[in-house]
């Protein structure tokens, strides 16, 4: 073929050749476009497009984008003026043109329209109707590929009459842009060209626009010189030629000596894929010889072409030019680029290659593509090898040479690639093999087609559109509700898309299979879907060809899948959710619901039994009476009892309960409650009882005198209106129990003598309005006795002998504080020197008389009386804890926990003149009992609330109630534990129950879904289970039942405890803006503001809760009901909450019957052997067959796989093992229990058990890769001695299929035994044994690494990134002498991190930073001032913790401090100390409490000093 003259083409998009202005990448456009900027031919095309639908046929580089932009601006102006909302859709033929060339950014720059780009990598394929509606409402221009638009139209996400374009009068406006209206390989004649162009016009209802005068185009577009180069076997560079010839000789030797198919099948398939040859396995020798011959010919051609190209590249690219080399295949570009970089004589070239971002091995990411193109534009890369991905849209103005290493296959490819040469005097080089007639013929056809197109279209612009092409209506399936459609053509891709969404693994890739049968000259296609599809087989209608039969059966399959709800109403695979499920229809949860970062305001539940108005109605009343009897482990200690009066009757188990109270010096008092019938109080008794309450509880725990802020006058609490002191939500009485009745066997009774004495004192206080003056005191003359103890001592309200005063309770008339008399100080009077031991006052007074005169204005009249030594009252403490710490972490009657109060502090004594004291006819022992009451009542209130919640669950009017005989067995102890968080700092919390409840919930929901949706595959079931058990759903269900109001989320603060009749001395006013006790769920939440304080309850009972706490509480309650009432009680509770957990036996029978129909030729001895290993005889062997069948096993017509049973078995084993660990280790906390479960319930553990019992021998599969991996893992397992424990974590992981096998068999036994969990556990307990214990527990490598780094003080940095479907996890440890780094790779992030941690642990051990033995820090506490804080700070330093912070606050004349410690990977610990006289002492008290708290958490050991 002789060399042809070069053809001029206009290949650049410049404004004018003279000015050199900056260009926008991908457009060739200036800054802001105006109509005046348009060239004459552009204006001509623009005007034509305004008149009618137009296809602009202009050369590459002629500025077609500018025409489109100006047209969009004009259309948008018209639409905005008319107020009509319409879309402008800009279609780019490839993702590369949308994303890489950034067409949308050009439009956005030169218009004021709202523009967005759309392509598959942005996740468009997973969008639903809501996403599309949002986009179409907000955007005016949408830039996308045609496939994105077609899918959106077919799925009815965008409503444009495209599918029925010629059947509607409302047709969209169309402007097309192309450099070649012919899309086939070429044109055979002018008629063929006319047909193709007319067909295009008819489809788009448009007219092709052709320039009548091309002179203007030739002025603005530079011309590239076209050159043909022939290559042969000759070569100039002899050294390089010799090396390549040597390599070629070796290749020939391989072909001649080796039978590639037998020895290197994978290598052959790889080469066949690279060269677009069929990858089907060749069976006959003739076929094999043909493949080898074809492969040898291709390699020979490449060898010659590379030799020539390398020889001349140095000449072509010797100057500073940019050159693009087009190749056909990715592997060609990669190999040539590698070779050029290796050759020294081409070292002046900077080479790279550009390919599409396909899923192929050598495909490039979008980010990498951009980097390469930027480097090429900037000249950093001057030689770019590329596939056809760069034929369109790439605008590099400096590109001066384009080489077609492989000839273009179509005229369109020829025109587009030629247009890449944009520089003036650029070259377009076509490489042809010398003597290759096929190359000559191909090039000739391309040239002829181009000229035919020009000739055929030169005079057709004004001709009307002729309807030459007609097409029969193809079958269509339309969803009436949405308008979504699928045609026979699109049905095939939809079926493949559906299969791709099905669960698979690296051993099995779900895809459809097609089988064709010929009958009567017609073809019938049978479609076979993967085993986990909604159905397996479908036979289509007869058709004239296999291709048409395939489309018809796929269309029928799409219809059937939609009817079975496997496709939604938009004809998308419904694999992620099940909209027909109840919870799927619920309104979406609030943002962050169920997470730790969301904080919510909620109210507190009111105990109905402790509520009422009866105390404010002075009339006779009958109340329920319960005795509170106290017994101390020190026999000599006496604690008088009380009678607890309430309106309602308590549940039997609450009425007969015991509460342990922990005092100092290992003193333990047990409080026992028991019913003692009903008590009737008349009006007078009720009034006196109220006065008793108000006097004692205000005098001991509050104030008897209230100072008005307005007047400064001191008022008596007893003289105030008591209605506010007896609120509706706090209504009960605690009255002293008669000691005689307590010691007798009869029913306990109220000690009215004590109550009457208190009433008399109250009346005395009311009568003495001014306690500062003593005019109203008795003024009997008193002679000083010579003996040390006078016969009479004059008090404020009486005179008596000391023997009648010893150990009696007295009330200071001037302060309203209670004391008891310890002794008479005979050698000291009020005139004695003042030593400051009175009420901690400073010793700045000359005598006691002087002190009371100056401080209180009191003139003492009996100054010569001996002083009384009094034991002063103190604030109440939280007595529900023992400083010895936790015992098992669960609620017990004798449980111990951390102290809110530390070890005993010496209580002070005061000296007081007797005349200031009011005597009560009450012994000192009752004061000791009073100090027990806050803790006792707090625990009883919690018990009553737990019982109240139990009643709400057990007898709900909606029908979901627990039967009476079952409800009474639900222990309030477990319910109380389930609503108590760790913040309460008690001996029990919900965490253990939450762990158990999580497993129960998972099993119940999994079983329900498995039975309810037999047609759904494992992926769908897992997605729905995640929806049901996720924290957001649990949060919504829990708040719907108001469970949040029952949660106890703060430690008991006895200083804020209020008895009925007690005035609030430490108010916490409500600042929430909610006036009622109930907080609406619509109240604004807080997400990570840091301003919210958890655990503080205002006067209305409002408090902020962590949103996740509510979800955890629901799971804990499930665990509580499971412990008390078994699975039946747990299911009934879940049903009450709103979780569907029906396990209909009819559905179980149906599941068994379904698998009984399975037919497969499997040896009975294989099944017998497996049943023998399991120790279980299946009633339905079809279940066992399904359990051992992997999805890759497709032989023998087997239509099942184990995925669904694996889904069920996973939850079964999780529950059984969790329950086993829960019962076996009741003395460990939730953290260790979680570690034990993680080590016992994991795929590796199950895989080891599978190999240990040779279960893998019975696995049915069809994967060679899986077979190899199983053999390798079995070999690895056998490398360990038989009696040696297997590693929980190792670098050699078993195939996941082995663990799945164990789970699926467990699921099969569960169904076969009709949901008999006991039978499943009987089978699998010996298989999975031994289970790890706290002593031999192997921590997760990442956890172990974190602890090592924490103890060593080395920071651990974690980085994770995605590469394809793999996750790369990188861990870095900073050491003193450098850093260590390790990487792990896996599909899942957790496994990748585990691998990296294992590698890093090995490296750390090699470098000397090996694991250190875990130990508990030992702390010695110096009780001197500042000692507890010093010990706490040293502990934090040793443990690498952040120093705690202290928050002191004023409490009257004293101070109380709160200590807050941030624990790594845990919640903050907050404790509060005792009241102290100064700030630093209060901080020491809080530090001491915190140290004992840490000891209870096993963080340290406190040693006695």
PDB file of C-alpha atoms in Angstrom, residues 143-312:
ATOM      1  CA  UNK A 143     -23.521  15.274  33.948  1.00  0.00           C
ATOM      2  CA  UNK A 144     -23.506  11.479  33.619  1.00  0.00           C
ATOM      3  CA  UNK A 145     -22.863   8.510  31.380  1.00  0.00           C
ATOM      4  CA  UNK A 146     -25.638   7.140  29.163  1.00  0.00           C
ATOM      5  CA  UNK A 147     -25.828   3.953  31.236  1.00  0.00           C
ATOM      6  CA  UNK A 148     -26.521   5.924  34.414  1.00  0.00           C
ATOM      7  CA  UNK A 149     -29.355   7.750  32.658  1.00  0.00           C
ATOM      8  CA  UNK A 150     -30.727   4.567  31.122  1.00  0.00           C
ATOM      9  CA  UNK A 151     -30.771   2.782  34.479  1.00  0.00           C
ATOM     10  CA  UNK A 152     -32.455   5.750  36.161  1.00  0.00           C
ATOM     11  CA  UNK A 153     -35.101   5.847  33.431  1.00  0.00           C
ATOM     12  CA  UNK A 154     -35.777   2.124  33.530  1.00  0.00           C
ATOM     13  CA  UNK A 155     -35.968   2.148  37.319  1.00  0.00           C
ATOM     14  CA  UNK A 156     -38.367   5.123  37.183  1.00  0.00           C
ATOM     15  CA  UNK A 157     -36.057   7.335  39.217  1.00  0.00           C
ATOM     16  CA  UNK A 158     -36.107   9.993  36.485  1.00  0.00           C
ATOM     17  CA  UNK A 159     -39.290  10.452  34.512  1.00  0.00           C
ATOM     18  CA  UNK A 160     -38.404  11.362  30.941  1.00  0.00           C
ATOM     19  CA  UNK A 161     -40.300   9.893  28.027  1.00  0.00           C
ATOM     20  CA  UNK A 162     -37.187   8.310  26.528  1.00  0.00           C
ATOM     21  CA  UNK A 163     -38.205   4.701  26.242  1.00  0.00           C
ATOM     22  CA  UNK A 164     -41.318   5.694  24.262  1.00  0.00           C
ATOM     23  CA  UNK A 165     -39.731   8.696  22.637  1.00  0.00           C
ATOM     24  CA  UNK A 166     -41.783   8.689  19.433  1.00  0.00           C
ATOM     25  CA  UNK A 167     -45.068   7.897  21.158  1.00  0.00           C
ATOM     26  CA  UNK A 168     -45.405  11.149  23.057  1.00  0.00           C
ATOM     27  CA  UNK A 169     -45.844  14.791  22.216  1.00  0.00           C
ATOM     28  CA  UNK A 170     -43.744  15.909  25.201  1.00  0.00           C
ATOM     29  CA  UNK A 171     -40.308  15.217  23.816  1.00  0.00           C
ATOM     30  CA  UNK A 172     -37.156  16.567  25.440  1.00  0.00           C
ATOM     31  CA  UNK A 173     -34.882  18.962  23.584  1.00  0.00           C
ATOM     32  CA  UNK A 174     -31.745  17.253  22.272  1.00  0.00           C
ATOM     33  CA  UNK A 175     -28.364  18.579  21.220  1.00  0.00           C
ATOM     34  CA  UNK A 176     -25.809  15.922  20.265  1.00  0.00           C
ATOM     35  CA  UNK A 177     -22.089  16.401  19.675  1.00  0.00           C
ATOM     36  CA  UNK A 178     -19.908  13.995  17.722  1.00  0.00           C
ATOM     37  CA  UNK A 179     -16.851  13.853  15.524  1.00  0.00           C
ATOM     38  CA  UNK A 180     -18.202  10.749  13.786  1.00  0.00           C
ATOM     39  CA  UNK A 181     -21.918   9.947  13.365  1.00  0.00           C
ATOM     40  CA  UNK A 182     -21.005   6.384  12.343  1.00  0.00           C
ATOM     41  CA  UNK A 183     -20.436   4.114  15.304  1.00  0.00           C
ATOM     42  CA  UNK A 184     -19.853   0.818  13.515  1.00  0.00           C
ATOM     43  CA  UNK A 185     -16.544  -0.408  12.191  1.00  0.00           C
ATOM     44  CA  UNK A 186     -17.090   1.524   8.985  1.00  0.00           C
ATOM     45  CA  UNK A 187     -19.516   2.002   6.114  1.00  0.00           C
ATOM     46  CA  UNK A 188     -19.786  -0.285   3.138  1.00  0.00           C
ATOM     47  CA  UNK A 189     -21.458   2.215   0.838  1.00  0.00           C
ATOM     48  CA  UNK A 190     -23.105   5.605   0.658  1.00  0.00           C
ATOM     49  CA  UNK A 191     -26.425   3.879   1.334  1.00  0.00           C
ATOM     50  CA  UNK A 192     -25.004   2.214   4.445  1.00  0.00           C
ATOM     51  CA  UNK A 193     -23.674   5.545   5.659  1.00  0.00           C
ATOM     52  CA  UNK A 194     -27.027   7.175   5.002  1.00  0.00           C
ATOM     53  CA  UNK A 195     -28.766   4.368   6.879  1.00  0.00           C
ATOM     54  CA  UNK A 196     -26.562   4.701   9.982  1.00  0.00           C
ATOM     55  CA  UNK A 197     -26.894   8.488  10.124  1.00  0.00           C
ATOM     56  CA  UNK A 198     -30.633   8.352   9.573  1.00  0.00           C
ATOM     57  CA  UNK A 199     -30.972   5.701  12.255  1.00  0.00           C
ATOM     58  CA  UNK A 200     -29.170   8.000  14.682  1.00  0.00           C
ATOM     59  CA  UNK A 201     -31.410  10.904  13.707  1.00  0.00           C
ATOM     60  CA  UNK A 202     -34.530   8.814  14.158  1.00  0.00           C
ATOM     61  CA  UNK A 203     -33.539   7.555  17.604  1.00  0.00           C
ATOM     62  CA  UNK A 204     -32.886  11.071  18.897  1.00  0.00           C
ATOM     63  CA  UNK A 205     -35.564  12.743  16.755  1.00  0.00           C
ATOM     64  CA  UNK A 206     -32.824  15.114  15.646  1.00  0.00           C
ATOM     65  CA  UNK A 207     -31.093  16.426  12.543  1.00  0.00           C
ATOM     66  CA  UNK A 208     -27.372  16.125  11.855  1.00  0.00           C
ATOM     67  CA  UNK A 209     -25.808  19.557  11.461  1.00  0.00           C
ATOM     68  CA  UNK A 210     -23.034  19.838   8.844  1.00  0.00           C
ATOM     69  CA  UNK A 211     -21.080  22.989   8.039  1.00  0.00           C
ATOM     70  CA  UNK A 212     -21.725  24.318   4.573  1.00  0.00           C
ATOM     71  CA  UNK A 213     -18.566  26.439   4.623  1.00  0.00           C
ATOM     72  CA  UNK A 214     -15.603  24.657   6.234  1.00  0.00           C
ATOM     73  CA  UNK A 215     -13.146  27.505   5.675  1.00  0.00           C
ATOM     74  CA  UNK A 216     -13.760  28.992   9.102  1.00  0.00           C
ATOM     75  CA  UNK A 217     -13.094  25.593  10.667  1.00  0.00           C
ATOM     76  CA  UNK A 218      -9.782  25.198   8.862  1.00  0.00           C
ATOM     77  CA  UNK A 219      -8.644  28.614  10.122  1.00  0.00           C
ATOM     78  CA  UNK A 220      -9.048  27.756  13.787  1.00  0.00           C
ATOM     79  CA  UNK A 221      -8.036  24.068  13.820  1.00  0.00           C
ATOM     80  CA  UNK A 222      -4.405  23.079  13.271  1.00  0.00           C
ATOM     81  CA  UNK A 223      -3.605  20.191  10.956  1.00  0.00           C
ATOM     82  CA  UNK A 224      -1.726  17.026  11.884  1.00  0.00           C
ATOM     83  CA  UNK A 225       0.481  15.388   9.300  1.00  0.00           C
ATOM     84  CA  UNK A 226      -0.473  11.762   8.797  1.00  0.00           C
ATOM     85  CA  UNK A 227       2.421   9.320   8.320  1.00  0.00           C
ATOM     86  CA  UNK A 228       2.497   5.574   7.766  1.00  0.00           C
ATOM     87  CA  UNK A 229       5.460   3.614   9.110  1.00  0.00           C
ATOM     88  CA  UNK A 230       6.215   0.052   8.145  1.00  0.00           C
ATOM     89  CA  UNK A 231       8.073  -2.254  10.493  1.00  0.00           C
ATOM     90  CA  UNK A 232       9.835  -5.542   9.743  1.00  0.00           C
ATOM     91  CA  UNK A 233      12.531  -7.777  11.150  1.00  0.00           C
ATOM     92  CA  UNK A 234      15.504  -5.421  10.633  1.00  0.00           C
ATOM     93  CA  UNK A 235      16.943  -3.526  13.595  1.00  0.00           C
ATOM     94  CA  UNK A 236      19.735  -0.990  14.015  1.00  0.00           C
ATOM     95  CA  UNK A 237      20.685  -1.295  17.703  1.00  0.00           C
ATOM     96  CA  UNK A 238      22.458  -4.640  17.606  1.00  0.00           C
ATOM     97  CA  UNK A 239      22.966  -4.954  21.388  1.00  0.00           C
ATOM     98  CA  UNK A 240      19.285  -4.505  22.151  1.00  0.00           C
ATOM     99  CA  UNK A 241      18.333  -6.674  19.205  1.00  0.00           C
ATOM    100  CA  UNK A 242      20.525  -9.433  20.527  1.00  0.00           C
ATOM    101  CA  UNK A 243      18.984  -9.347  23.984  1.00  0.00           C
ATOM    102  CA  UNK A 244      15.429  -9.401  22.609  1.00  0.00           C
ATOM    103  CA  UNK A 245      16.249 -12.179  20.154  1.00  0.00           C
ATOM    104  CA  UNK A 246      17.670 -14.204  23.024  1.00  0.00           C
ATOM    105  CA  UNK A 247      14.423 -13.772  24.985  1.00  0.00           C
ATOM    106  CA  UNK A 248      12.409 -14.694  21.893  1.00  0.00           C
ATOM    107  CA  UNK A 249      14.463 -17.869  21.446  1.00  0.00           C
ATOM    108  CA  UNK A 250      13.642 -18.877  25.013  1.00  0.00           C
ATOM    109  CA  UNK A 251       9.938 -18.337  24.361  1.00  0.00           C
ATOM    110  CA  UNK A 252      10.096 -20.535  21.267  1.00  0.00           C
ATOM    111  CA  UNK A 253      11.871 -23.195  23.303  1.00  0.00           C
ATOM    112  CA  UNK A 254       9.066 -23.164  25.878  1.00  0.00           C
ATOM    113  CA  UNK A 255       6.457 -23.574  23.122  1.00  0.00           C
ATOM    114  CA  UNK A 256       8.303 -26.485  21.551  1.00  0.00           C
ATOM    115  CA  UNK A 257       9.132 -28.457  24.703  1.00  0.00           C
ATOM    116  CA  UNK A 258       6.171 -27.927  27.048  1.00  0.00           C
ATOM    117  CA  UNK A 259       2.543 -28.910  26.808  1.00  0.00           C
ATOM    118  CA  UNK A 260       1.139 -25.644  28.115  1.00  0.00           C
ATOM    119  CA  UNK A 261      -2.360 -26.888  28.774  1.00  0.00           C
ATOM    120  CA  UNK A 262      -1.291 -29.654  31.142  1.00  0.00           C
ATOM    121  CA  UNK A 263       1.593 -27.952  32.925  1.00  0.00           C
ATOM    122  CA  UNK A 264       0.582 -24.283  32.941  1.00  0.00           C
ATOM    123  CA  UNK A 265      -3.213 -24.006  32.594  1.00  0.00           C
ATOM    124  CA  UNK A 266      -3.410 -20.836  34.656  1.00  0.00           C
ATOM    125  CA  UNK A 267      -0.625 -19.227  32.601  1.00  0.00           C
ATOM    126  CA  UNK A 268      -2.416 -20.090  29.389  1.00  0.00           C
ATOM    127  CA  UNK A 269      -5.723 -18.680  30.585  1.00  0.00           C
ATOM    128  CA  UNK A 270      -3.942 -15.513  31.657  1.00  0.00           C
ATOM    129  CA  UNK A 271      -2.422 -14.997  28.189  1.00  0.00           C
ATOM    130  CA  UNK A 272      -5.679 -15.833  26.458  1.00  0.00           C
ATOM    131  CA  UNK A 273      -7.473 -13.162  28.485  1.00  0.00           C
ATOM    132  CA  UNK A 274      -4.816 -10.579  27.701  1.00  0.00           C
ATOM    133  CA  UNK A 275      -5.137 -11.250  23.947  1.00  0.00           C
ATOM    134  CA  UNK A 276      -8.941 -11.456  23.933  1.00  0.00           C
ATOM    135  CA  UNK A 277      -8.899 -15.129  23.050  1.00  0.00           C
ATOM    136  CA  UNK A 278     -11.507 -17.422  24.508  1.00  0.00           C
ATOM    137  CA  UNK A 279     -10.508 -18.743  27.899  1.00  0.00           C
ATOM    138  CA  UNK A 280     -12.482 -21.961  27.562  1.00  0.00           C
ATOM    139  CA  UNK A 281     -10.531 -25.058  28.468  1.00  0.00           C
ATOM    140  CA  UNK A 282      -9.259 -26.818  25.348  1.00  0.00           C
ATOM    141  CA  UNK A 283      -9.919 -30.517  25.437  1.00  0.00           C
ATOM    142  CA  UNK A 284      -8.709 -31.884  22.087  1.00  0.00           C
ATOM    143  CA  UNK A 285      -5.094 -31.795  20.792  1.00  0.00           C
ATOM    144  CA  UNK A 286      -6.270 -30.002  17.645  1.00  0.00           C
ATOM    145  CA  UNK A 287      -7.764 -27.172  19.650  1.00  0.00           C
ATOM    146  CA  UNK A 288      -4.629 -26.968  21.737  1.00  0.00           C
ATOM    147  CA  UNK A 289      -2.397 -26.689  18.696  1.00  0.00           C
ATOM    148  CA  UNK A 290      -4.590 -23.950  17.280  1.00  0.00           C
ATOM    149  CA  UNK A 291      -4.339 -21.915  20.490  1.00  0.00           C
ATOM    150  CA  UNK A 292      -0.555 -22.302  20.635  1.00  0.00           C
ATOM    151  CA  UNK A 293      -0.183 -21.306  16.988  1.00  0.00           C
ATOM    152  CA  UNK A 294      -2.383 -18.235  17.430  1.00  0.00           C
ATOM    153  CA  UNK A 295      -0.514 -17.200  20.556  1.00  0.00           C
ATOM    154  CA  UNK A 296       2.875 -17.635  18.832  1.00  0.00           C
ATOM    155  CA  UNK A 297       1.745 -15.457  15.894  1.00  0.00           C
ATOM    156  CA  UNK A 298       0.596 -12.649  18.182  1.00  0.00           C
ATOM    157  CA  UNK A 299       3.834 -12.679  20.153  1.00  0.00           C
ATOM    158  CA  UNK A 300       5.850 -12.632  16.915  1.00  0.00           C
ATOM    159  CA  UNK A 301       4.000  -9.539  15.713  1.00  0.00           C
ATOM    160  CA  UNK A 302       4.521  -7.792  19.036  1.00  0.00           C
ATOM    161  CA  UNK A 303       8.213  -8.665  18.955  1.00  0.00           C
ATOM    162  CA  UNK A 304       8.766  -7.043  15.566  1.00  0.00           C
ATOM    163  CA  UNK A 305       6.633  -4.015  16.372  1.00  0.00           C
ATOM    164  CA  UNK A 306       8.429  -3.348  19.663  1.00  0.00           C
ATOM    165  CA  UNK A 307      11.815  -3.608  17.940  1.00  0.00           C
ATOM    166  CA  UNK A 308      10.855  -0.993  15.385  1.00  0.00           C
ATOM    167  CA  UNK A 309       9.151   1.322  17.826  1.00  0.00           C
ATOM    168  CA  UNK A 310      12.063   1.325  20.240  1.00  0.00           C
ATOM    169  CA  UNK A 311      14.488   2.049  17.425  1.00  0.00           C
ATOM    170  CA  UNK A 312      12.609   5.143  16.243  1.00  0.00           C
TER     171      UNK A 312
END
